[in-house]
């Protein structure tokens, strides 16, 4: 009996050691890879291969929906799309901030076809109401940009009973996309969904513990998990809806200096002060994905600095975890 107990304890300690080493490797590899590629210097280096004509495409008459559009990457995305002639629908939680952002974009672009939709994307009921209102407009959606996101370090539960990070980053993204599908189909074969993920997803594998019910809660880890789900969901959507004429893409904006980063990661923001990308540089690949002919893009792909990027770091042991996305999709579907 004593030998069996020792064997069990030894096995547990080996498993714990392996997980510790994996987490350490992922964090270290992410840190080095990120510092070399995700900073402003990384963007400036990669931009030497960019083609200016890729961003000169006009999209008058196309309807673009951008969530979290009142600041940061969302604002830069909405402004750039408006500059390209699109009709832009900004989805914002705060009406006053949204109205201020809308006014700025109309003024800077000279495009009057910019509209505000007020919706709290942490609430399924509000997303359903928004989708219903928007559907009544009877307009096709050519581009849906799932940009809204947050990193809340403390465990917060929404009025609907969901962990807040999960509610916005995963469930909100899922519900918005699924409820917009009929309008995206109308715009096919040119319709596309672009989800703004994060390089933080490199540090974690996909897990079915969507609301971080097990273990000590970590907002930063939950955010990374959420962003991994977004990438896996994009793969799932691309496969599920491949015959509907809708392209699905996820992307990483790099490390950008935005109000969200300053609030959620103040030490990180301070440590990399002067080295972070601007919001416009962070939004660059979102705009590029919205403008390019779909023949140039890979549905289900993960993009960074106008090119398809790997979804897994070497030796990080995250690839196989994507096998559980079917069960995660079932879970999300049951919640919406």
mmCIF file of C-alpha atoms in Angstrom:
data_model
loop_
_atom_site.group_PDB
_atom_site.id
_atom_site.type_symbol
_atom_site.label_atom_id
_atom_site.label_comp_id
_atom_site.label_asym_id
_atom_site.label_seq_id
_atom_site.Cartn_x
_atom_site.Cartn_y
_atom_site.Cartn_z
ATOM 1 C CA UNK A 1 0.000 0.000 0.000
ATOM 2 C CA UNK A 2 2.880 2.333 0.829
ATOM 3 C CA UNK A 3 4.561 1.647 -2.522
ATOM 4 C CA UNK A 4 1.309 2.378 -4.349
ATOM 5 C CA UNK A 5 0.969 5.696 -2.528
ATOM 6 C CA UNK A 6 4.549 6.640 -3.368
ATOM 7 C CA UNK A 7 3.975 5.700 -7.010
ATOM 8 C CA UNK A 8 0.837 7.862 -7.169
ATOM 9 C CA UNK A 9 2.579 10.846 -5.589
ATOM 10 C CA UNK A 10 5.542 10.429 -7.931
ATOM 11 C CA UNK A 11 3.246 10.277 -10.958
ATOM 12 C CA UNK A 12 1.409 13.424 -9.856
ATOM 13 C CA UNK A 13 4.663 15.284 -9.295
ATOM 14 C CA UNK A 14 5.956 14.296 -12.746
ATOM 15 C CA UNK A 15 2.712 15.478 -14.367
ATOM 16 C CA UNK A 16 2.887 18.746 -12.455
ATOM 17 C CA UNK A 17 6.516 19.183 -13.460
ATOM 18 C CA UNK A 18 5.712 18.612 -17.138
ATOM 19 C CA UNK A 19 2.893 21.163 -17.008
ATOM 20 C CA UNK A 20 5.152 23.651 -15.249
ATOM 21 C CA UNK A 21 7.859 23.217 -17.876
ATOM 22 C CA UNK A 22 5.316 23.536 -20.686
ATOM 23 C CA UNK A 23 3.903 26.757 -19.258
ATOM 24 C CA UNK A 24 7.404 28.113 -18.719
ATOM 25 C CA UNK A 25 8.421 27.265 -22.278
ATOM 26 C CA UNK A 26 5.272 28.777 -23.758
ATOM 27 C CA UNK A 27 5.706 31.996 -21.781
ATOM 28 C CA UNK A 28 9.410 32.253 -22.631
ATOM 29 C CA UNK A 29 8.948 31.464 -26.314
ATOM 30 C CA UNK A 30 6.042 33.901 -26.510
ATOM 31 C CA UNK A 31 8.074 36.635 -24.814
ATOM 32 C CA UNK A 32 11.048 36.296 -27.163
ATOM 33 C CA UNK A 33 8.944 35.816 -30.294
ATOM 34 C CA UNK A 34 6.731 38.711 -29.287
ATOM 35 C CA UNK A 35 9.552 41.137 -28.541
ATOM 36 C CA UNK A 36 11.087 40.417 -31.929
ATOM 37 C CA UNK A 37 7.846 40.596 -33.915
ATOM 38 C CA UNK A 38 4.934 42.177 -32.054
ATOM 39 C CA UNK A 39 6.454 45.561 -31.185
ATOM 40 C CA UNK A 40 6.496 48.655 -33.380
ATOM 41 C CA UNK A 41 9.938 47.731 -34.681
ATOM 42 C CA UNK A 42 8.482 44.407 -35.774
ATOM 43 C CA UNK A 43 5.725 46.196 -37.662
ATOM 44 C CA UNK A 44 8.157 48.601 -39.330
ATOM 45 C CA UNK A 45 10.326 45.692 -40.401
ATOM 46 C CA UNK A 46 7.448 43.654 -41.774
ATOM 47 C CA UNK A 47 5.904 46.703 -43.466
ATOM 48 C CA UNK A 48 8.837 46.863 -45.895
ATOM 49 C CA UNK A 49 7.148 43.987 -47.735
ATOM 50 C CA UNK A 50 3.689 45.580 -47.736
ATOM 51 C CA UNK A 51 2.115 46.611 -51.036
ATOM 52 C CA UNK A 52 0.602 50.113 -50.844
ATOM 53 C CA UNK A 53 -1.963 49.265 -53.525
ATOM 54 C CA UNK A 54 -3.486 46.643 -51.189
ATOM 55 C CA UNK A 55 -4.897 49.455 -49.080
ATOM 56 C CA UNK A 56 -6.087 51.670 -51.942
ATOM 57 C CA UNK A 57 -9.159 49.551 -52.671
ATOM 58 C CA UNK A 58 -12.483 51.386 -52.435
ATOM 59 C CA UNK A 59 -15.515 49.661 -50.906
ATOM 60 C CA UNK A 60 -18.384 52.088 -51.458
ATOM 61 C CA UNK A 61 -21.746 50.425 -50.972
ATOM 62 C CA UNK A 62 -20.412 47.777 -48.595
ATOM 63 C CA UNK A 63 -21.701 47.512 -45.037
ATOM 64 C CA UNK A 64 -19.166 46.927 -42.289
ATOM 65 C CA UNK A 65 -20.000 46.188 -38.653
ATOM 66 C CA UNK A 66 -17.232 46.839 -36.117
ATOM 67 C CA UNK A 67 -17.655 45.961 -32.445
ATOM 68 C CA UNK A 68 -15.835 47.860 -29.719
ATOM 69 C CA UNK A 69 -15.392 50.755 -32.155
ATOM 70 C CA UNK A 70 -15.177 53.776 -29.860
ATOM 71 C CA UNK A 71 -11.446 53.529 -29.090
ATOM 72 C CA UNK A 72 -8.182 51.756 -29.844
ATOM 73 C CA UNK A 73 -8.012 49.218 -32.651
ATOM 74 C CA UNK A 74 -11.797 49.242 -33.106
ATOM 75 C CA UNK A 75 -11.847 53.007 -33.657
ATOM 76 C CA UNK A 76 -8.882 52.838 -36.044
ATOM 77 C CA UNK A 77 -10.620 50.037 -37.960
ATOM 78 C CA UNK A 78 -13.925 51.901 -38.243
ATOM 79 C CA UNK A 79 -12.165 55.097 -39.321
ATOM 80 C CA UNK A 80 -10.088 53.321 -41.992
ATOM 81 C CA UNK A 81 -13.111 51.477 -43.411
ATOM 82 C CA UNK A 82 -15.030 54.749 -43.546
ATOM 83 C CA UNK A 83 -12.066 56.307 -45.377
ATOM 84 C CA UNK A 84 -12.389 53.539 -47.957
ATOM 85 C CA UNK A 85 -15.986 54.557 -48.606
ATOM 86 C CA UNK A 86 -17.762 51.848 -46.631
ATOM 87 C CA UNK A 87 -20.962 52.299 -44.679
ATOM 88 C CA UNK A 88 -19.760 51.613 -41.141
ATOM 89 C CA UNK A 89 -21.873 50.513 -38.201
ATOM 90 C CA UNK A 90 -20.037 51.061 -34.929
ATOM 91 C CA UNK A 91 -21.176 48.780 -32.109
ATOM 92 C CA UNK A 92 -20.344 50.361 -28.748
ATOM 93 C CA UNK A 93 -21.392 49.734 -25.159
ATOM 94 C CA UNK A 94 -21.298 53.371 -24.059
ATOM 95 C CA UNK A 95 -23.598 55.690 -26.020
ATOM 96 C CA UNK A 96 -21.766 58.924 -25.180
ATOM 97 C CA UNK A 97 -18.331 57.555 -26.077
ATOM 98 C CA UNK A 98 -19.782 56.013 -29.191
ATOM 99 C CA UNK A 99 -21.329 59.299 -30.311
ATOM 100 C CA UNK A 100 -18.036 61.122 -29.744
ATOM 101 C CA UNK A 101 -16.140 58.520 -31.776
ATOM 102 C CA UNK A 102 -18.740 58.604 -34.553
ATOM 103 C CA UNK A 103 -18.487 62.381 -34.818
ATOM 104 C CA UNK A 104 -14.692 62.200 -35.041
ATOM 105 C CA UNK A 105 -14.812 59.607 -37.808
ATOM 106 C CA UNK A 106 -17.401 61.474 -39.855
ATOM 107 C CA UNK A 107 -15.311 64.635 -39.510
ATOM 108 C CA UNK A 108 -11.940 63.048 -40.334
ATOM 109 C CA UNK A 109 -13.170 60.982 -43.286
ATOM 110 C CA UNK A 110 -15.939 63.163 -44.711
ATOM 111 C CA UNK A 111 -18.063 60.027 -44.848
ATOM 112 C CA UNK A 112 -21.577 60.609 -43.485
ATOM 113 C CA UNK A 113 -22.442 56.913 -43.694
ATOM 114 C CA UNK A 114 -21.188 56.058 -40.239
ATOM 115 C CA UNK A 115 -23.749 54.880 -37.703
ATOM 116 C CA UNK A 116 -23.822 53.979 -34.016
ATOM 117 C CA UNK A 117 -25.374 50.849 -32.550
ATOM 118 C CA UNK A 118 -25.438 50.682 -28.740
ATOM 119 C CA UNK A 119 -25.001 47.187 -27.326
ATOM 120 C CA UNK A 120 -23.338 45.657 -24.291
ATOM 121 C CA UNK A 121 -21.562 42.631 -25.754
ATOM 122 C CA UNK A 122 -21.327 40.955 -22.351
ATOM 123 C CA UNK A 123 -25.096 40.415 -22.491
ATOM 124 C CA UNK A 124 -26.684 37.760 -24.700
ATOM 125 C CA UNK A 125 -30.085 39.429 -24.395
ATOM 126 C CA UNK A 126 -28.652 42.760 -25.607
ATOM 127 C CA UNK A 127 -26.834 41.061 -28.495
ATOM 128 C CA UNK A 128 -30.074 39.387 -29.541
ATOM 129 C CA UNK A 129 -31.900 42.732 -29.396
ATOM 130 C CA UNK A 130 -29.162 44.395 -31.426
ATOM 131 C CA UNK A 131 -29.201 41.604 -34.027
ATOM 132 C CA UNK A 132 -32.973 41.847 -34.286
ATOM 133 C CA UNK A 133 -32.868 45.642 -34.741
ATOM 134 C CA UNK A 134 -30.108 45.423 -37.284
ATOM 135 C CA UNK A 135 -31.829 42.655 -39.243
ATOM 136 C CA UNK A 136 -34.877 44.898 -39.615
ATOM 137 C CA UNK A 137 -32.723 47.269 -41.677
ATOM 138 C CA UNK A 138 -32.660 44.514 -44.292
ATOM 139 C CA UNK A 139 -29.107 45.321 -45.402
ATOM 140 C CA UNK A 140 -26.370 42.809 -46.210
ATOM 141 C CA UNK A 141 -23.298 42.668 -43.979
ATOM 142 C CA UNK A 142 -20.157 42.434 -46.083
ATOM 143 C CA UNK A 143 -17.668 42.677 -43.222
ATOM 144 C CA UNK A 144 -18.132 41.830 -39.544
ATOM 145 C CA UNK A 145 -15.183 42.742 -37.337
ATOM 146 C CA UNK A 146 -15.304 41.088 -33.914
ATOM 147 C CA UNK A 147 -13.011 43.485 -32.096
ATOM 148 C CA UNK A 148 -14.684 44.091 -28.719
ATOM 149 C CA UNK A 149 -12.790 42.489 -25.874
ATOM 150 C CA UNK A 150 -11.552 42.992 -22.351
ATOM 151 C CA UNK A 151 -9.243 41.632 -19.689
ATOM 152 C CA UNK A 152 -10.772 41.727 -16.211
ATOM 153 C CA UNK A 153 -8.300 40.525 -13.585
ATOM 154 C CA UNK A 154 -10.871 39.802 -10.885
ATOM 155 C CA UNK A 155 -13.594 37.226 -11.246
ATOM 156 C CA UNK A 156 -16.734 39.139 -12.171
ATOM 157 C CA UNK A 157 -20.044 37.482 -12.976
ATOM 158 C CA UNK A 158 -22.499 39.119 -15.368
ATOM 159 C CA UNK A 159 -26.206 39.506 -14.616
ATOM 160 C CA UNK A 160 -26.760 36.473 -16.856
ATOM 161 C CA UNK A 161 -24.410 34.361 -14.763
ATOM 162 C CA UNK A 162 -21.300 34.260 -16.975
ATOM 163 C CA UNK A 163 -17.699 35.043 -16.114
ATOM 164 C CA UNK A 164 -17.123 38.493 -17.624
ATOM 165 C CA UNK A 165 -14.045 37.827 -19.802
ATOM 166 C CA UNK A 166 -15.705 34.762 -21.280
ATOM 167 C CA UNK A 167 -18.997 36.636 -21.754
ATOM 168 C CA UNK A 168 -17.417 39.345 -23.915
ATOM 169 C CA UNK A 169 -14.474 37.649 -25.599
ATOM 170 C CA UNK A 170 -16.013 34.279 -26.377
ATOM 171 C CA UNK A 171 -19.771 34.164 -25.916
ATOM 172 C CA UNK A 172 -20.294 37.702 -27.231
ATOM 173 C CA UNK A 173 -18.141 37.003 -30.282
ATOM 174 C CA UNK A 174 -19.909 33.701 -30.883
ATOM 175 C CA UNK A 175 -23.428 35.115 -30.513
ATOM 176 C CA UNK A 176 -22.742 38.168 -32.680
ATOM 177 C CA UNK A 177 -21.290 36.038 -35.467
ATOM 178 C CA UNK A 178 -24.002 33.383 -35.417
ATOM 179 C CA UNK A 179 -26.832 35.921 -35.300
ATOM 180 C CA UNK A 180 -25.328 37.919 -38.170
ATOM 181 C CA UNK A 181 -25.003 34.886 -40.443
ATOM 182 C CA UNK A 182 -28.248 35.510 -42.395
ATOM 183 C CA UNK A 183 -27.107 39.054 -43.253
ATOM 184 C CA UNK A 184 -23.614 37.838 -44.116
ATOM 185 C CA UNK A 185 -25.124 35.249 -46.446
ATOM 186 C CA UNK A 186 -26.928 38.003 -48.322
ATOM 187 C CA UNK A 187 -23.544 39.597 -49.023
ATOM 188 C CA UNK A 188 -21.967 36.334 -50.215
ATOM 189 C CA UNK A 189 -19.718 35.502 -51.936
ATOM 190 C CA UNK A 190 -17.888 38.589 -50.680
ATOM 191 C CA UNK A 191 -18.875 38.336 -47.006
ATOM 192 C CA UNK A 192 -16.224 37.920 -44.352
ATOM 193 C CA UNK A 193 -15.849 37.767 -40.576
ATOM 194 C CA UNK A 194 -12.631 39.058 -39.016
ATOM 195 C CA UNK A 195 -12.003 38.293 -35.350
ATOM 196 C CA UNK A 196 -9.337 40.234 -33.483
ATOM 197 C CA UNK A 197 -7.520 37.694 -31.343
ATOM 198 C CA UNK A 198 -4.208 38.116 -29.517
ATOM 199 C CA UNK A 199 -0.738 36.653 -29.464
ATOM 200 C CA UNK A 200 -1.454 35.826 -25.843
ATOM 201 C CA UNK A 201 -3.225 32.726 -27.142
ATOM 202 C CA UNK A 202 0.199 31.245 -27.923
ATOM 203 C CA UNK A 203 0.703 30.707 -24.194
ATOM 204 C CA UNK A 204 -2.193 28.317 -23.689
ATOM 205 C CA UNK A 205 -3.972 25.350 -25.187
ATOM 206 C CA UNK A 206 -7.690 25.059 -25.841
ATOM 207 C CA UNK A 207 -9.644 24.028 -22.749
ATOM 208 C CA UNK A 208 -13.248 23.075 -22.078
ATOM 209 C CA UNK A 209 -13.088 25.009 -18.785
ATOM 210 C CA UNK A 210 -14.514 28.054 -20.534
ATOM 211 C CA UNK A 211 -15.365 30.031 -17.400
ATOM 212 C CA UNK A 212 -12.214 29.187 -15.423
ATOM 213 C CA UNK A 213 -14.101 27.153 -12.853
ATOM 214 C CA UNK A 214 -11.051 25.084 -11.885
ATOM 215 C CA UNK A 215 -8.070 26.462 -10.022
ATOM 216 C CA UNK A 216 -7.165 29.972 -8.901
ATOM 217 C CA UNK A 217 -8.635 32.542 -11.260
ATOM 218 C CA UNK A 218 -6.233 34.555 -13.420
ATOM 219 C CA UNK A 219 -7.624 37.268 -15.657
ATOM 220 C CA UNK A 220 -4.544 37.257 -17.891
ATOM 221 C CA UNK A 221 -4.688 33.490 -18.358
ATOM 222 C CA UNK A 222 -8.443 33.588 -18.948
ATOM 223 C CA UNK A 223 -7.918 36.251 -21.611
ATOM 224 C CA UNK A 224 -5.312 34.071 -23.333
ATOM 225 C CA UNK A 225 -7.679 31.085 -23.182
ATOM 226 C CA UNK A 226 -10.463 33.210 -24.668
ATOM 227 C CA UNK A 227 -8.241 34.280 -27.525
ATOM 228 C CA UNK A 228 -7.281 30.662 -28.232
ATOM 229 C CA UNK A 229 -10.995 29.831 -28.430
ATOM 230 C CA UNK A 230 -11.491 32.617 -30.970
ATOM 231 C CA UNK A 231 -8.810 31.158 -33.241
ATOM 232 C CA UNK A 232 -10.233 27.643 -32.960
ATOM 233 C CA UNK A 233 -13.780 28.933 -33.523
ATOM 234 C CA UNK A 234 -12.621 30.660 -36.700
ATOM 235 C CA UNK A 235 -11.365 27.304 -37.978
ATOM 236 C CA UNK A 236 -14.668 25.704 -37.013
ATOM 237 C CA UNK A 237 -16.777 28.380 -38.718
ATOM 238 C CA UNK A 238 -14.683 28.168 -41.882
ATOM 239 C CA UNK A 239 -15.395 24.446 -42.098
ATOM 240 C CA UNK A 240 -19.063 24.620 -41.061
ATOM 241 C CA UNK A 241 -19.999 27.427 -43.425
ATOM 242 C CA UNK A 242 -17.622 26.801 -46.322
ATOM 243 C CA UNK A 243 -20.538 26.572 -48.758
ATOM 244 C CA UNK A 244 -22.192 29.825 -47.686
ATOM 245 C CA UNK A 245 -19.788 32.216 -49.384
ATOM 246 C CA UNK A 246 -18.476 33.642 -46.108
ATOM 247 C CA UNK A 247 -14.774 33.847 -45.275
ATOM 248 C CA UNK A 248 -13.650 33.583 -41.644
ATOM 249 C CA UNK A 249 -10.327 34.987 -40.470
ATOM 250 C CA UNK A 250 -8.689 35.609 -37.106
ATOM 251 C CA UNK A 251 -5.761 37.934 -36.624
ATOM 252 C CA UNK A 252 -3.253 39.237 -34.110
ATOM 253 C CA UNK A 253 -2.689 43.016 -34.023
ATOM 254 C CA UNK A 254 0.685 42.846 -32.300
ATOM 255 C CA UNK A 255 1.422 44.719 -29.102
ATOM 256 C CA UNK A 256 -0.375 48.029 -29.538
ATOM 257 C CA UNK A 257 -0.684 51.020 -27.257
ATOM 258 C CA UNK A 258 -4.432 51.260 -26.701
ATOM 259 C CA UNK A 259 -6.639 52.416 -23.815
ATOM 260 C CA UNK A 260 -7.507 48.767 -23.161
ATOM 261 C CA UNK A 261 -3.863 47.738 -22.794
ATOM 262 C CA UNK A 262 -3.074 50.746 -20.603
ATOM 263 C CA UNK A 263 -5.941 49.821 -18.282
ATOM 264 C CA UNK A 264 -5.542 46.035 -18.207
ATOM 265 C CA UNK A 265 -1.750 45.744 -18.364
ATOM 266 C CA UNK A 266 -0.315 48.979 -16.915
ATOM 267 C CA UNK A 267 3.096 47.465 -16.057
ATOM 268 C CA UNK A 268 3.424 45.931 -19.524
ATOM 269 C CA UNK A 269 2.354 49.229 -21.080
ATOM 270 C CA UNK A 270 4.935 51.128 -19.037
ATOM 271 C CA UNK A 271 7.738 48.593 -19.632
ATOM 272 C CA UNK A 272 7.297 48.774 -23.407
ATOM 273 C CA UNK A 273 6.581 52.499 -23.541
ATOM 274 C CA UNK A 274 7.802 53.821 -26.875
ATOM 275 C CA UNK A 275 8.051 50.322 -28.326
ATOM 276 C CA UNK A 276 4.355 49.529 -28.731
ATOM 277 C CA UNK A 277 2.489 49.841 -32.007
ATOM 278 C CA UNK A 278 -0.036 52.581 -32.591
ATOM 279 C CA UNK A 279 -3.718 51.669 -32.781
ATOM 280 C CA UNK A 280 -3.545 52.269 -36.536
ATOM 281 C CA UNK A 281 -0.648 49.826 -36.890
ATOM 282 C CA UNK A 282 -2.526 47.310 -34.778
ATOM 283 C CA UNK A 283 -5.576 47.684 -37.028
ATOM 284 C CA UNK A 284 -3.587 47.443 -40.252
ATOM 285 C CA UNK A 285 -4.115 43.723 -40.818
ATOM 286 C CA UNK A 286 -7.819 43.986 -39.977
ATOM 287 C CA UNK A 287 -8.203 46.565 -42.769
ATOM 288 C CA UNK A 288 -6.064 44.490 -45.116
ATOM 289 C CA UNK A 289 -8.252 41.436 -44.516
ATOM 290 C CA UNK A 290 -11.389 43.502 -45.142
ATOM 291 C CA UNK A 291 -10.111 44.839 -48.460
ATOM 292 C CA UNK A 292 -8.351 41.936 -50.142
ATOM 293 C CA UNK A 293 -9.992 39.708 -52.750
ATOM 294 C CA UNK A 294 -10.988 36.527 -50.931
ATOM 295 C CA UNK A 295 -8.974 34.498 -53.433
ATOM 296 C CA UNK A 296 -5.833 35.817 -51.722
ATOM 297 C CA UNK A 297 -6.967 34.678 -48.281
ATOM 298 C CA UNK A 298 -7.321 31.355 -46.472
ATOM 299 C CA UNK A 299 -10.634 30.942 -44.659
ATOM 300 C CA UNK A 300 -9.955 29.713 -41.138
ATOM 301 C CA UNK A 301 -6.491 31.253 -41.226
ATOM 302 C CA UNK A 302 -4.756 33.275 -38.526
ATOM 303 C CA UNK A 303 -3.114 36.464 -39.814
ATOM 304 C CA UNK A 304 -0.425 38.803 -38.572
ATOM 305 C CA UNK A 305 1.087 41.765 -40.425
ATOM 306 C CA UNK A 306 -0.723 40.989 -43.687
ATOM 307 C CA UNK A 307 0.391 37.365 -43.855
ATOM 308 C CA UNK A 308 -0.888 34.033 -42.607
ATOM 309 C CA UNK A 309 0.829 33.188 -39.332
ATOM 310 C CA UNK A 310 1.304 29.994 -37.302
ATOM 311 C CA UNK A 311 -1.345 29.242 -34.685
ATOM 312 C CA UNK A 312 1.061 27.332 -32.454
ATOM 313 C CA UNK A 313 4.616 27.926 -31.268
ATOM 314 C CA UNK A 314 7.120 25.125 -31.712
ATOM 315 C CA UNK A 315 7.173 22.553 -28.910
ATOM 316 C CA UNK A 316 4.287 24.336 -27.113
ATOM 317 C CA UNK A 317 2.004 21.266 -27.343
ATOM 318 C CA UNK A 318 -1.122 23.290 -28.115
ATOM 319 C CA UNK A 319 -2.002 21.933 -31.564
ATOM 320 C CA UNK A 320 -3.832 18.776 -30.483
ATOM 321 C CA UNK A 321 -6.051 20.702 -28.084
ATOM 322 C CA UNK A 322 -8.063 22.115 -31.014
ATOM 323 C CA UNK A 323 -9.685 18.685 -31.326
ATOM 324 C CA UNK A 324 -12.187 19.667 -28.619
ATOM 325 C CA UNK A 325 -13.597 22.645 -30.534
ATOM 326 C CA UNK A 326 -16.698 20.651 -31.563
ATOM 327 C CA UNK A 327 -17.745 20.174 -27.946
ATOM 328 C CA UNK A 328 -16.987 23.838 -27.187
ATOM 329 C CA UNK A 329 -19.132 24.893 -30.133
ATOM 330 C CA UNK A 330 -21.956 22.733 -28.782
ATOM 331 C CA UNK A 331 -21.622 24.348 -25.368
ATOM 332 C CA UNK A 332 -21.684 27.880 -26.806
ATOM 333 C CA UNK A 333 -24.655 27.047 -29.001
ATOM 334 C CA UNK A 334 -26.587 25.862 -25.927
ATOM 335 C CA UNK A 335 -25.898 29.177 -24.167
ATOM 336 C CA UNK A 336 -27.161 31.319 -27.033
#
